[in-house]
Every structure is written in C-alpha cells, then in structure tokens.
Coordinates of C-alpha atoms and ligand atoms in Angstrom, one line a residue:
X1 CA 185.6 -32.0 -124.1
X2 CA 183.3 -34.0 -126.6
X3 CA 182.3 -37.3 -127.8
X4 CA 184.9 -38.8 -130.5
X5 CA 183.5 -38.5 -133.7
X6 CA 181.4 -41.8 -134.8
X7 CA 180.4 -42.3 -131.4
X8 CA 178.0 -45.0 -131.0
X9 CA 174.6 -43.4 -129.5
X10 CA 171.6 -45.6 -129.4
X11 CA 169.7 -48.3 -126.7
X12 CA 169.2 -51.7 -126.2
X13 CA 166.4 -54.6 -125.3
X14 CA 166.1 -58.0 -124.7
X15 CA 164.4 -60.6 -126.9
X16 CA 162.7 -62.4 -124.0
X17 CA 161.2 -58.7 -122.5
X18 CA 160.1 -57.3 -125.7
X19 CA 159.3 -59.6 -128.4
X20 CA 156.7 -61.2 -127.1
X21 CA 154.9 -63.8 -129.3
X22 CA 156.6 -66.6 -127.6
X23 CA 155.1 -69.5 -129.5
X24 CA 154.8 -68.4 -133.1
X25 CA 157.1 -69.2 -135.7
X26 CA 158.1 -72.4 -134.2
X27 CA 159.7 -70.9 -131.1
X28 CA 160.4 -73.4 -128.1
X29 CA 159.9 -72.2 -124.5
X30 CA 162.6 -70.3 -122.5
X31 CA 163.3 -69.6 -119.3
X32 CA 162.0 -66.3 -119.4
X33 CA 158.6 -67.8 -120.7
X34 CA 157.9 -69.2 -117.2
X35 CA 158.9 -66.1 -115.5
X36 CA 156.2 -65.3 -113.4
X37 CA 154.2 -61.8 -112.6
X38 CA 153.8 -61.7 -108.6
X39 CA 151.6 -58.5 -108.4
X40 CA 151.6 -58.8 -104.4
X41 CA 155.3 -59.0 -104.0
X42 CA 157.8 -56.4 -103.0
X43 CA 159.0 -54.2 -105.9
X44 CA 162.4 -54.2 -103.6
X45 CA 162.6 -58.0 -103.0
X46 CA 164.5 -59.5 -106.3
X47 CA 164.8 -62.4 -104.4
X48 CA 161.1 -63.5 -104.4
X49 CA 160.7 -62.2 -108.0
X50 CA 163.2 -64.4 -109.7
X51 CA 162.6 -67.4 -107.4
X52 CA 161.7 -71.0 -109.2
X53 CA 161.0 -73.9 -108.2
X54 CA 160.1 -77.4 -110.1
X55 CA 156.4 -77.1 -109.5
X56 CA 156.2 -73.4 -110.5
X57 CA 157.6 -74.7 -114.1
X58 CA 155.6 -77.5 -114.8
X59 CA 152.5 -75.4 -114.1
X60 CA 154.1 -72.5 -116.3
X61 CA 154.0 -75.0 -118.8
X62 CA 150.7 -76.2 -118.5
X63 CA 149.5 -72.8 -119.2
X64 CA 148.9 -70.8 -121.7
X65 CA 148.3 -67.7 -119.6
X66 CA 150.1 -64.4 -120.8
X67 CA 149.2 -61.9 -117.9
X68 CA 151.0 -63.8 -115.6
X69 CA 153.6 -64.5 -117.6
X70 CA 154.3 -61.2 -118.7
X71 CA 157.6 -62.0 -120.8
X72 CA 155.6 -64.1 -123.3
X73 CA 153.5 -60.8 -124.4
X74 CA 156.6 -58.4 -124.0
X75 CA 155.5 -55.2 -126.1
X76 CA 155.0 -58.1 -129.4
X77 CA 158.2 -56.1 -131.3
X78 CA 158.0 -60.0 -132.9
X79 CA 155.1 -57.8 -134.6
X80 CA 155.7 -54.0 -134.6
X81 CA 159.3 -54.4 -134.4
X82 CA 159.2 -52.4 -138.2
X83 CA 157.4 -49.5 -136.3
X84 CA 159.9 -49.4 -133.1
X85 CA 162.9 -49.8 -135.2
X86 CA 161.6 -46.6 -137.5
X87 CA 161.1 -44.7 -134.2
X88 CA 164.6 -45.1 -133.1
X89 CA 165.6 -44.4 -136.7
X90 CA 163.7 -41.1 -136.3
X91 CA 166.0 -40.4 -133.0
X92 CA 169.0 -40.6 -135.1
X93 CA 170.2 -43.9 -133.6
X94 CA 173.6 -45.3 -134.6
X95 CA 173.7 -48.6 -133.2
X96 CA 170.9 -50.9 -131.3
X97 CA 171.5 -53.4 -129.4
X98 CA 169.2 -56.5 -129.8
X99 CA 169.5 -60.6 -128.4
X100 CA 168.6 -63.4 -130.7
X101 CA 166.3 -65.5 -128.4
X102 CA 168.0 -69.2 -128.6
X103 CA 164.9 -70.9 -128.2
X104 CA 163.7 -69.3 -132.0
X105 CA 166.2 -71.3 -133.6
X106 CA 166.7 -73.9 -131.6
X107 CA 163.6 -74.5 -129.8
X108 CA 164.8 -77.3 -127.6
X109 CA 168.0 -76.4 -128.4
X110 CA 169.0 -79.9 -129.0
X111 CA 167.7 -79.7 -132.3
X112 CA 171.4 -80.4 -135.3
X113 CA 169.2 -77.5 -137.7
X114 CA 167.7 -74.5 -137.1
X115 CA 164.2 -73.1 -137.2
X116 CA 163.9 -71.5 -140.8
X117 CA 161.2 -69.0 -139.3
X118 CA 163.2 -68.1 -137.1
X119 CA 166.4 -67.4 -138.5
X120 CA 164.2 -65.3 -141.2
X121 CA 162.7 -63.5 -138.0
X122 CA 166.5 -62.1 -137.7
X123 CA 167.4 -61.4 -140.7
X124 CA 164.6 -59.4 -141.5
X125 CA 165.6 -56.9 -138.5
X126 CA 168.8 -56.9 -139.9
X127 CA 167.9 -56.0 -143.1
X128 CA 166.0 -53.3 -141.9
X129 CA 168.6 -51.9 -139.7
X130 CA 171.2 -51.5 -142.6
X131 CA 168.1 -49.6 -144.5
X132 CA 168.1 -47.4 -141.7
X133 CA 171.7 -47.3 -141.3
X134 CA 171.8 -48.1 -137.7
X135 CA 174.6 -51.0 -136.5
X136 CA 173.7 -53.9 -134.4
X137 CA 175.3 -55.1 -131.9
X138 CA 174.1 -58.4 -130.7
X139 CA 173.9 -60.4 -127.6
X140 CA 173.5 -64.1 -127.9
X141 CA 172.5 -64.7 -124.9
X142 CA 169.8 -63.0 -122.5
X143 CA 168.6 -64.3 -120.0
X144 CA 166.5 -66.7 -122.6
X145 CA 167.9 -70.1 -123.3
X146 CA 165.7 -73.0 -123.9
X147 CA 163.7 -74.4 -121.4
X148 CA 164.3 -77.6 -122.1
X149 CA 168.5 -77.7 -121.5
X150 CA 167.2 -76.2 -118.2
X151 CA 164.7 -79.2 -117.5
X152 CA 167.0 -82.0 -119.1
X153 CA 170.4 -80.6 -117.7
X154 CA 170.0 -78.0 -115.2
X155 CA 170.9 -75.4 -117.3
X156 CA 175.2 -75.0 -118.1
X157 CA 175.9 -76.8 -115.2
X158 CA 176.0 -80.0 -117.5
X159 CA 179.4 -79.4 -119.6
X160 CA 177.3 -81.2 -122.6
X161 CA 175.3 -77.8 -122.9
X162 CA 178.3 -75.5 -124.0
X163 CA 178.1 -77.7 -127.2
X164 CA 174.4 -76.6 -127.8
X165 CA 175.2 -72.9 -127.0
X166 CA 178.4 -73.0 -129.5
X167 CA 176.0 -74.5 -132.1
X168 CA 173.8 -71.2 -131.8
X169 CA 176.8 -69.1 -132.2
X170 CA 177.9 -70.9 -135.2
X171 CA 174.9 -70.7 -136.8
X172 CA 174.1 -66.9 -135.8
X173 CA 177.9 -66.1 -137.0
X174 CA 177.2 -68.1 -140.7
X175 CA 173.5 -66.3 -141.4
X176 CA 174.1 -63.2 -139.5
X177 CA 178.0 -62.5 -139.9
X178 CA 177.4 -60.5 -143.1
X179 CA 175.4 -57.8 -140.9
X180 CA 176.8 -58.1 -137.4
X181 CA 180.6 -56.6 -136.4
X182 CA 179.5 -56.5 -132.7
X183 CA 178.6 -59.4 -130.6
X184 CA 178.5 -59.5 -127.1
X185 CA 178.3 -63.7 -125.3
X186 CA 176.5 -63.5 -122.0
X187 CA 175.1 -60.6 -121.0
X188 CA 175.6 -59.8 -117.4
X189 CA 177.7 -63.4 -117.0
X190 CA 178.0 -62.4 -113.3
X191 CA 174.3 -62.4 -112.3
X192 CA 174.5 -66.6 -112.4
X193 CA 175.2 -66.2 -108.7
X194 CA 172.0 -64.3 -107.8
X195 CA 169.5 -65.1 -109.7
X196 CA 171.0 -68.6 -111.5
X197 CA 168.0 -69.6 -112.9
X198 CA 166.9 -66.7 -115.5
X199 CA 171.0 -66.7 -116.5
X200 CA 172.0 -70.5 -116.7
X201 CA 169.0 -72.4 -116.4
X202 CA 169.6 -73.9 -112.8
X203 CA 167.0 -75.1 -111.2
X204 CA 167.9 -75.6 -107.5
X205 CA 166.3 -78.6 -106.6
X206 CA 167.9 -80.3 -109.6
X207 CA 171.5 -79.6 -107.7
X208 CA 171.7 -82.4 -105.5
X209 CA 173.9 -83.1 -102.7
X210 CA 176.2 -81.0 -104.5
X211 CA 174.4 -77.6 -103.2
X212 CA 173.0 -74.4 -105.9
X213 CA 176.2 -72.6 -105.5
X214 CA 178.5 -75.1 -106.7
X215 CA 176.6 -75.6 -109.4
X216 CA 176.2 -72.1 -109.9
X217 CA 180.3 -72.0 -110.4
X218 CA 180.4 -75.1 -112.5
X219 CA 178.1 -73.8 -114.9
X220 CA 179.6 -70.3 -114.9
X221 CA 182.9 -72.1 -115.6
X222 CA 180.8 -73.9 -118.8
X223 CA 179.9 -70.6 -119.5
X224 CA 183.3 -69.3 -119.5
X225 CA 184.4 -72.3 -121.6
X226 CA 181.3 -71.6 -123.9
X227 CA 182.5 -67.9 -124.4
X228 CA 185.9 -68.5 -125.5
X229 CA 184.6 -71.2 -128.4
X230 CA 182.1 -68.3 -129.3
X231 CA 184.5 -65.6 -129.5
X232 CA 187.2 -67.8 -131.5
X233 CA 184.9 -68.6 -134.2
X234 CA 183.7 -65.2 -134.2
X235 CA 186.9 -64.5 -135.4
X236 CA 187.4 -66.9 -137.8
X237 CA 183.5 -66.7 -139.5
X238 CA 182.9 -63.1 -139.1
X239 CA 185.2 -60.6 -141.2
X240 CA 186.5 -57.8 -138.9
X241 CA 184.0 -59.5 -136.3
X242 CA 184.0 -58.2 -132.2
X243 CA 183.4 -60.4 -129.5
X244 CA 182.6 -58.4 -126.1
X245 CA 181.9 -59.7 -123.0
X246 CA 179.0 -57.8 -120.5
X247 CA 179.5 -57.4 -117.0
X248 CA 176.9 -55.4 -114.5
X249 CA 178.9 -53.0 -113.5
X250 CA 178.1 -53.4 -109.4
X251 CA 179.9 -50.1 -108.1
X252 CA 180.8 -50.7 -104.6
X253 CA 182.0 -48.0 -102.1
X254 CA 183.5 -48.1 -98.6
X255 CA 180.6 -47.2 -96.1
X256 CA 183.1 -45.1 -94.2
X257 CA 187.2 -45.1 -94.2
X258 CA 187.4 -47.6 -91.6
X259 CA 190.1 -50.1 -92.8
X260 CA 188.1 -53.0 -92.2
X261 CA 185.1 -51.2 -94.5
X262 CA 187.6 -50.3 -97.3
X263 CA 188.7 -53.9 -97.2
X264 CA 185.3 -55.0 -97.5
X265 CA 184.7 -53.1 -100.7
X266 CA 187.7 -54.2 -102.1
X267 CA 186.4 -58.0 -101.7
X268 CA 183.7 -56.7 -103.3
X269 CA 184.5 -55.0 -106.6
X270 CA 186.9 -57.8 -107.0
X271 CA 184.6 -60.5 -107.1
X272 CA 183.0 -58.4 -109.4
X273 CA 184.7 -57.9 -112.0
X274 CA 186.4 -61.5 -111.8
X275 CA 183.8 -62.6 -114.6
X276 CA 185.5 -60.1 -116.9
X277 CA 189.3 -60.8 -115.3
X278 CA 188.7 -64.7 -117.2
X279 CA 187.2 -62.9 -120.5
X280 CA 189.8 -60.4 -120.6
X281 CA 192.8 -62.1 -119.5
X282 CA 192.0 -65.3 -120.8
X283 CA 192.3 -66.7 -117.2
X284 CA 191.1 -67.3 -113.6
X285 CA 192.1 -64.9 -111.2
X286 CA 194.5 -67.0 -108.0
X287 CA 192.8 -64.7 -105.3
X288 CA 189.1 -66.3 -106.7
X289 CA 190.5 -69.3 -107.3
X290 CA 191.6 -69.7 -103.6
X291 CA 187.9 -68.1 -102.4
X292 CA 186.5 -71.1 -104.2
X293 CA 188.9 -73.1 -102.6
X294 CA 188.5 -72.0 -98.8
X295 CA 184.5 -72.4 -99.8
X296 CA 185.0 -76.5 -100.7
X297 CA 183.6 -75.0 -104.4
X298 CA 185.6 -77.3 -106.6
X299 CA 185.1 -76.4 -110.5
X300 CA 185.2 -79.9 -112.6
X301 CA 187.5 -78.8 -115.9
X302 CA 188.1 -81.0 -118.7
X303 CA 191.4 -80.7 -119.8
X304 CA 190.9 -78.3 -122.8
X305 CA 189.0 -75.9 -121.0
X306 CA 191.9 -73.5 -119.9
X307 CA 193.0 -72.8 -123.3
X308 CA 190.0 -72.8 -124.8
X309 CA 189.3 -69.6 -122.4
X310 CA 192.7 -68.6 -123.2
X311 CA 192.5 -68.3 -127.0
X312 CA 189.2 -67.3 -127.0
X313 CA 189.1 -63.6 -125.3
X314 CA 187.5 -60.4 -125.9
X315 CA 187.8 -57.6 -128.1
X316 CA 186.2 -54.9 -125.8
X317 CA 184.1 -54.7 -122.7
X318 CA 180.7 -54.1 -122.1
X319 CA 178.9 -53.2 -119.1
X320 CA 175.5 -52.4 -117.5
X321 CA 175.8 -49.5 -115.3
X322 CA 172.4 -47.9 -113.5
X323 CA 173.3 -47.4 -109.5
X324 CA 176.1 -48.3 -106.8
X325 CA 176.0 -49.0 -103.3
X326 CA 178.6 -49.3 -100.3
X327 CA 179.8 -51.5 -98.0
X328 CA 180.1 -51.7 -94.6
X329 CA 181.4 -54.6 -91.9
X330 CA 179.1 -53.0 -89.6
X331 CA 175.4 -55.5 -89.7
X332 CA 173.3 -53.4 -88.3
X333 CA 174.2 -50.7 -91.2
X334 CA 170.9 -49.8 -93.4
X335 CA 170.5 -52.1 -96.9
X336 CA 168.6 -50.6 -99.7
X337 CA 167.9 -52.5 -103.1
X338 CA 169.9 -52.3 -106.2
X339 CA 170.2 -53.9 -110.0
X340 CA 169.2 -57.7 -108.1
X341 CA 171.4 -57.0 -104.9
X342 CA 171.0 -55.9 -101.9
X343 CA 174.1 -52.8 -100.6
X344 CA 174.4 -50.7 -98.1
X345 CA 173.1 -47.4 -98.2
X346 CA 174.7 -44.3 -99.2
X347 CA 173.5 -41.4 -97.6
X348 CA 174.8 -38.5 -100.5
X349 CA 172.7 -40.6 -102.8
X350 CA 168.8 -40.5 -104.1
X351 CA 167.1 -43.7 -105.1
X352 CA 164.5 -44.7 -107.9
X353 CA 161.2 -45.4 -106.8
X354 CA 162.5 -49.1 -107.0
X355 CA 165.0 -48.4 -104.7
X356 CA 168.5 -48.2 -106.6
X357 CA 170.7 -45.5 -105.7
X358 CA 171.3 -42.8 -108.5
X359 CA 175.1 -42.2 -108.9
X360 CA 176.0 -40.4 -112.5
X361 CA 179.6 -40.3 -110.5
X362 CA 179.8 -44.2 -110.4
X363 CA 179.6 -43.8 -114.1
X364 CA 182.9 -41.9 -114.3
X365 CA 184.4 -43.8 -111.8
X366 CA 183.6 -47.4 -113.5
X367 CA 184.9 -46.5 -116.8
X368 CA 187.9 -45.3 -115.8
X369 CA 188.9 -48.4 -113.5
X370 CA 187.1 -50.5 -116.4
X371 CA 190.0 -48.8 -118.7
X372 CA 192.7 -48.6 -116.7
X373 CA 192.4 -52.2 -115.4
X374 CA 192.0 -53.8 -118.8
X375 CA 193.1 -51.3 -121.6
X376 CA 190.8 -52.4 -124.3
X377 CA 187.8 -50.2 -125.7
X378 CA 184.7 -49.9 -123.9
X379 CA 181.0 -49.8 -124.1
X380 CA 178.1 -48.6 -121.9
X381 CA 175.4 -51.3 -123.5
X382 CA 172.7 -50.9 -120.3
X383 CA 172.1 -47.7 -118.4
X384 CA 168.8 -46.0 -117.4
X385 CA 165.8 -45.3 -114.7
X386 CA 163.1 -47.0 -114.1
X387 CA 160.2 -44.9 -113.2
X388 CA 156.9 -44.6 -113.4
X389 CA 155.2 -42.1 -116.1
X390 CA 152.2 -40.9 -116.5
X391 CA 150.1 -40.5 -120.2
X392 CA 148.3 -37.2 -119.8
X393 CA 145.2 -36.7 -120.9
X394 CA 146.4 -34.7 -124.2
X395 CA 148.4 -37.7 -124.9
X396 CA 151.8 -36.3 -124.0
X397 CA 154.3 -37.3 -121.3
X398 CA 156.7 -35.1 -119.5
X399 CA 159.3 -37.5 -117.7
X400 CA 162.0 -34.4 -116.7
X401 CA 163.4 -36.9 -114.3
X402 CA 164.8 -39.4 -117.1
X403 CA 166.2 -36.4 -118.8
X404 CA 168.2 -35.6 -115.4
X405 CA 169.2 -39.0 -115.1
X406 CA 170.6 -39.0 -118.5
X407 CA 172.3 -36.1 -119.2
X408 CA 173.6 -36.4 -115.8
X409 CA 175.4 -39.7 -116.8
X410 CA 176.4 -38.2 -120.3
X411 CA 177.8 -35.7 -118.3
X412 CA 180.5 -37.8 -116.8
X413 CA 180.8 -40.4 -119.8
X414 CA 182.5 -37.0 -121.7
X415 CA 184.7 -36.5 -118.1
X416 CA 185.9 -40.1 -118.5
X417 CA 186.4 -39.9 -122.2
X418 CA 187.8 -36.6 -121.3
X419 CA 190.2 -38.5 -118.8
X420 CA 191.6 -40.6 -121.6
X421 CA 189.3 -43.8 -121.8
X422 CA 188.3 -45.3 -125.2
X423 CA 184.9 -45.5 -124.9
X424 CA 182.8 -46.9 -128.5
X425 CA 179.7 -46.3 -127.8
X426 CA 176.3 -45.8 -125.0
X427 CA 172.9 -47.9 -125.4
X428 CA 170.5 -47.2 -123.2
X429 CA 168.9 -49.1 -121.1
X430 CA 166.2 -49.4 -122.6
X431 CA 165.2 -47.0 -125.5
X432 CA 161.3 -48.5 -125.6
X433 CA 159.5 -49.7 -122.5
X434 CA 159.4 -53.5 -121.8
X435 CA 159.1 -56.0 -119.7
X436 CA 160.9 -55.3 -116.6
X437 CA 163.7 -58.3 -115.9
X438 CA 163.7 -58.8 -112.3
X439 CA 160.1 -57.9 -111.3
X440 CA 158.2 -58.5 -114.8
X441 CA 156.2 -55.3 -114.0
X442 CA 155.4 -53.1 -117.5
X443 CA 155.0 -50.2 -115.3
X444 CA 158.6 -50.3 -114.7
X445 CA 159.5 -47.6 -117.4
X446 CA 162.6 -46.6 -119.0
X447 CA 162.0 -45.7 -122.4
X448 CA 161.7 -42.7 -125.1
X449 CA 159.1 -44.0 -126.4
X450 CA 155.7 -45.0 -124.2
X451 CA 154.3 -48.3 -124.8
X452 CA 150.6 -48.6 -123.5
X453 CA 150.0 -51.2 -121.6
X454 CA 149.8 -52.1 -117.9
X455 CA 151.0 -54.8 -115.4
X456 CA 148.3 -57.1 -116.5
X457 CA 148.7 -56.8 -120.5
X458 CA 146.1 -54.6 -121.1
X459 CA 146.5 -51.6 -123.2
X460 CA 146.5 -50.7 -127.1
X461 CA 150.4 -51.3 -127.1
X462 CA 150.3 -48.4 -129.1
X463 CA 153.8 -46.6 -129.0
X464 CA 153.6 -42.8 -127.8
X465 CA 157.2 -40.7 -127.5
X466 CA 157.9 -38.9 -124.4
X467 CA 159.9 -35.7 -124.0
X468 CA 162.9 -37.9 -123.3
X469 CA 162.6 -38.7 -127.1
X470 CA 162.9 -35.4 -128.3
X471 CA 165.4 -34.8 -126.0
X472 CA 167.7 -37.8 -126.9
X473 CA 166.8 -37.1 -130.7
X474 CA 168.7 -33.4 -130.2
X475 CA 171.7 -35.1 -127.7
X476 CA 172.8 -37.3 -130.8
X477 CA 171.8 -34.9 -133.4
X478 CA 174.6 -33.0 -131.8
X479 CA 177.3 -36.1 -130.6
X480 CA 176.1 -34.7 -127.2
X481 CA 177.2 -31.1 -127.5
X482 CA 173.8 -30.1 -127.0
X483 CA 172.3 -31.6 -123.4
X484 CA 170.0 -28.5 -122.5
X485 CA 166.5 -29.0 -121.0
X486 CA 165.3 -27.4 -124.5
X487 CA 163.4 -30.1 -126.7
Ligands
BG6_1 C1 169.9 -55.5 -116.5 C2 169.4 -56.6 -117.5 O1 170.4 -56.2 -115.4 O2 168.9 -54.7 -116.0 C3 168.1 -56.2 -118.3 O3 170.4 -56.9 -118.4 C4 167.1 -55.5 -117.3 O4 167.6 -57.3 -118.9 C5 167.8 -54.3 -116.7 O5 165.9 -55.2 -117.8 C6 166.9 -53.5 -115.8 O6 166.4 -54.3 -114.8 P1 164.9 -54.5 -114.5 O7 164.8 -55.5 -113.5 O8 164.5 -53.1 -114.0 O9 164.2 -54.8 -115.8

C-alpha cells in the first residue's frame, strides 16, 4: 500500500482568514470583513457566531475596528505571504491551495475592470509558487464576495449576480490561466443552507415574504448556474485547465440499526451530497427536486439555466472532511457540535475541544462512496483539528495530538487508495494558523506552523513551527511511507 507517485501533499487557506489587510490596495469590503468576534459566545453554538443582521452591518461598516473584526487582520499573509509560502516550501509542499478574494479585483464587484493592485497581488504569489515549484490550486470563491452584491442584491439570490461572479472567473482564467491547472468554484457550495450569509451574501431580512430558505435555494440554484459558466470557460481559456467542485463532506451514520434511523441517515447523506449530484451529473437530483417541492420551495430558472449546468460540469471532486456524526429519529437523543451542524452523538467517537467528533474512519468511508458514486478523481482539499497549543517558554511547541489526528487520517486515505479510488492529492486544513471561519477565534489552531497572536489581535504575528511541521516535512519527504512519531 502507498501513495501513487506525484501525489499531491500540501494545505490550504482562505483569503478572507489569512490575508488580512482588508483595505489596502484598493480592496472593497466582503462579507467576511463584517464578520464579527463575539468573545462571550459559545465556542459550540455556530449558530450565534455566523448570525447577521442589517444593523450589525451598517455598524461593521462604520468601523474601522480590527479586533472585532478579526478577518480584516487575518495573520496579514497580504504582507508576509513571501515568508509563509517559503515555510511550506521548506515542508516539501507540492500544491497549496489558496482563494482569490473577489472583492480585490472587483471591489464592488460591479466594477466592467479590475483592480490593477489587485490582480498584481495574485500574480506575485503565483510567481513565487512556480519558483518554488509548488502547484496551486485555486478557489474562486470563499466565503468572501463583495459586500456590496450582498447589500444591493442579497447576495446570488438575484440571478443578475451570476453575471458578476462569471466576470471574476473570466478575468482570473485570462491573468492567471498561464499558472493555474486547478480551480475549484464554490468551496463548500452546500453550507448556503446553514450559514447563507458568509457563502451567498443573504441577508435575511432582505428575503421578504418570500422566507431565508427559499432564497437560500434560489441563490444556490444561481450558484449552480454560475458554476457551470465558470467551469465551461475554464475549459475553453485555460489549456489543460480543471474545474472541481468542493463539498463538506458531512459523514452521517445511523444512530442505531433501527429502520427508521438508517432511513434517516439516508435522507441525510443524500441531501448532502445533492450539491455535488448537480456538479457532477450536470443535473438536479428528482428525489431533491420533489423535497423542494413537498416544501412549497419553488426555484425560479430561466430557460438556459439547465444546460448551462449541464455543459458546464466538473473535472474532479473536492471535499472538506474533519468529523461525522449520526443520526437518530429518536429527539431526546444527545446533539454534539460539528463543522457548523449540529448531529447526534456517537458514543465510539472522541471530540475536539470544539466539539467535532474525531473519525479517521469517516475518511475511508467518504472517499470510497465519493468514488464509487461519481467515478471521477478525487481530492481531500480541507481536513484538520482545531486545538489549542501552547508556546513554551523555550519557544517550541509540542502538539502530539495533531500528529495523531493526521497520520490517523493518512492512515486510511492509503486504505481507500488501497481500495481502488483515484485520489490526486490532500491539503490540509489549514497548514498555518488563521482565522477561525465559524467562530473567528485565532486561538482555534490547526497549523504546522504557529502564528503569534491572540483572540484580540495582539501578538508579534511572528511565525514559529510546531512539531507537526517536522513531522509533515518527513510524511511528504517520504510520499507518506514514513508516518512514525520520530521528527
Ligand atoms: C471549512 C471552511 O468549513 O472549515 C474553512 O472551508 C474553515 O474556511 C474550516 O476554516 C474550519 O472551520 P473553523 O470554523 O474551525 O475555521
């Protein structure tokens, strides 16, 4: 058993969480810009985290307050990202997995031309990453579109919006096509139903009689729509260009073998991975469509719309995979906290300190149903703990547990490729601590490499590696031969 040859080891981040500098170089605001720190909230409760509301916006933006608005800091790779990209370069990475923040070329993103600064901002990472001979693969779209489409449309759930979004593409496929095979569209496309704000810009009291969740599945449909334009011209701008999509891989397990459970679960992992279904297939699934219907959702389509999500499908799949949870028809059964949702418990399985249920398994399992549901190549492009670390005094820091929690993954990647799936590459999730997504906490860790600063933005931001780092460093050295505790 081993990793194919070429394998693609290396992590990923987020524009919005790490860049930081979120007003230089001409950048408009984006949703994550108003995302707020709320020190005195549950660490379990996404809910509360990724609320908004009108008011909580316009005083965002009447502010020019960075503690509180954590993501506008991030760990300033707009600055040091020279520095970070050299450490993952001395890890051996082969790919890195990046987002262009939409709001640094189109700041409004109504704008016909792009931000010059900007674009340059891009193009300098990617120069650097062919110096250090690492691939990108990018996502267009993180959590971080412009502020503005949210304000003036609610976000995708005006149709007029896909045009903006395919504008971006078009001009990150002409300046960028040169360096990038890999693109992925939306990451996490899914999570528009539980937190629709950070993903497409709806802001619920601009929904009307029309109710959030409607709009929640009109805009995913204009998201859908937007996808298939975006992987199209992908293929016609960029030579031997990928489009993937980028699902969070929810895991879902019967509570028990009762029927009724097992039928449950089903419901579950189906409406899952129905965001991928459309990407993959190039079409709605009947059973969803049917949900909708039963719900009184009805999804306005122009008349284009079906083939444009038709012609416009993926190359491979992407997926974020760092817990699972069960599911039970029984209400008094015990919920614990997951990647923003809330499962039942499953009592073979330990949790992070934030909650999410630890299951290297659910790996295995994913990717094989992943594979033998849609036959196309995979990739792992999220996975990782959250934890807390601690800088000792020496300057050092010892973080055994994330080097479980990885090679314990690793360890049944290599069982599923093993098994016969076509798996491209892993990213972790993510390879330098940032700005945590759902709770915008900093002490929410999961990188190699230590970033000092705190919850409220204080610290030298220097960058310190963990053991983790070493311990990576020898795991691609090797194309994962070597996973021992020795670093
Ligand atoms: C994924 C997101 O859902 O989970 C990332 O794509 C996010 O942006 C990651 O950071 C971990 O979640 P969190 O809330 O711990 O940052």
């Amino acid at each position: 058993m081993s990793f194919p040859e070429g394998f693609l080891w290396g992590g990923a981040i987020a524009a919005n969480q790490a860049e930081g500098a979120y007003a230089a170089g001409g950048k408009g605001l984006s949703v994550a810009d108003v995302a707020t720190y709320k020190p005195h909230a549950d660490v379990k409760d996404y809910k509360t985290h990724t609320a908004v509301s009108l008011d909580a916006i316009k005083k965002a933006m009447g502010d020019t307050d960075c503690t509180y608005y954590p993501k506008r800091r991030g760990i300033d790779f707009y600055h040091r990202y020279k520095e970070d990209l050299a450490l993952l370069a001395e890890m051996g990475f082969k790919v890195f997995r990046f987002s262009i923040a939409w709001s640094r070329l189109y700041p409004t993103g109504e704008e016909t031309e792009p931000n010059e600064e900007g674009l340059a901002f891009y193009e300098d990472i990617l120069k650097e990453l062919k110096r250090l001979n690492i691939e990108p693969l990018v996502t267009l779209s993180h959590y971080e579109m412009p502020l503005h489409l949210s304000l003036k449309y609610n976000g995708f759930t005006d149709r007029r919006v896909i045009e903006y979004f395919v504008r971006f593409c078009r001009t990150c496929f002409a300046h960028y096509g040169k360096y990038v095979k890999y693109w992925l569209n939306f990451n996490e496309v899914d999570s528009i139903i539980r937190h629709p704000f950070i993903t497409g810009g709806i802001i619920p009291e601009l929904c009307g009689d029309r109710g959030e969740t409607a709009c929640c599945y009109q805009a995913l449909h204009h998201q859908f729509v937007a996808a298939g334009h975006s992987a199209k011209l992908c293929h016609e701008m960029v030579p031997g260009g990928q489009m993937g999509c980028m699902l969070t891989k929810l895991m879902t397990y019967p509570r028990t073998c009762a029927p009724e459970d097992v039928a449950a679960t089903q419901k579950k992992n189906l409406e899952n991975m129905f965001y991928s279904d459309v990407m993959v297939f190039g079409e709605y699934p009947r059973m969803i469509l049917k949900d909708l219907e039963k719900r009184g959702i009805e999804i306005q389509m122009a008349p284009e719309d079906l083939s444009v999500i038709k012609e416009g499908t993926v190359d491979f799949i992407s997926f974020s995979y760092y817990m699972s949870m069960t599911e039970s028809v029984d209400p008094d059964a015990e919920r614990t906290p997951g990647n923003t949702v809330l499962g039942v418990k499953n009592p073979y399985l330990a949790s992070s300190e934030w909650g999410w249920q630890v299951d290297p398994v659910g790996l295995r399992i994913s990717l094989i149903e992943l594979y033998d549901r849609y036959r196309k190549p995979l990739f792992v492009v999220e996975n990782g703990i959250g934890s807390k670390d601690v800088l000792e005094e020496d300057g050092s820091i010892h973080d055994p547990y994330r080097i479980d929690y990885f090679r314990r993954h690793f360890q049944e990647m290599e069982k599923a490729i093993d098994a016969g799936v076509e798996l491209m590459g892993y990213t972790s999730w993510a390879p330098i601590d940032l700005i945590s997504a759902s709770t915008n906490q900093m002490s929410k860790r999961y990188g190699f490499i230590y970033v000092d600063q705190d919850d409220m933005g204080n610290g030298s931001l220097k960058r310190i590696r963990k053991d983790s780092f070493y311990w990576y460093k020898k795991v691609i050295a090797t194309n994962g031969r070597d996973m021992s505790d020795e670093i």
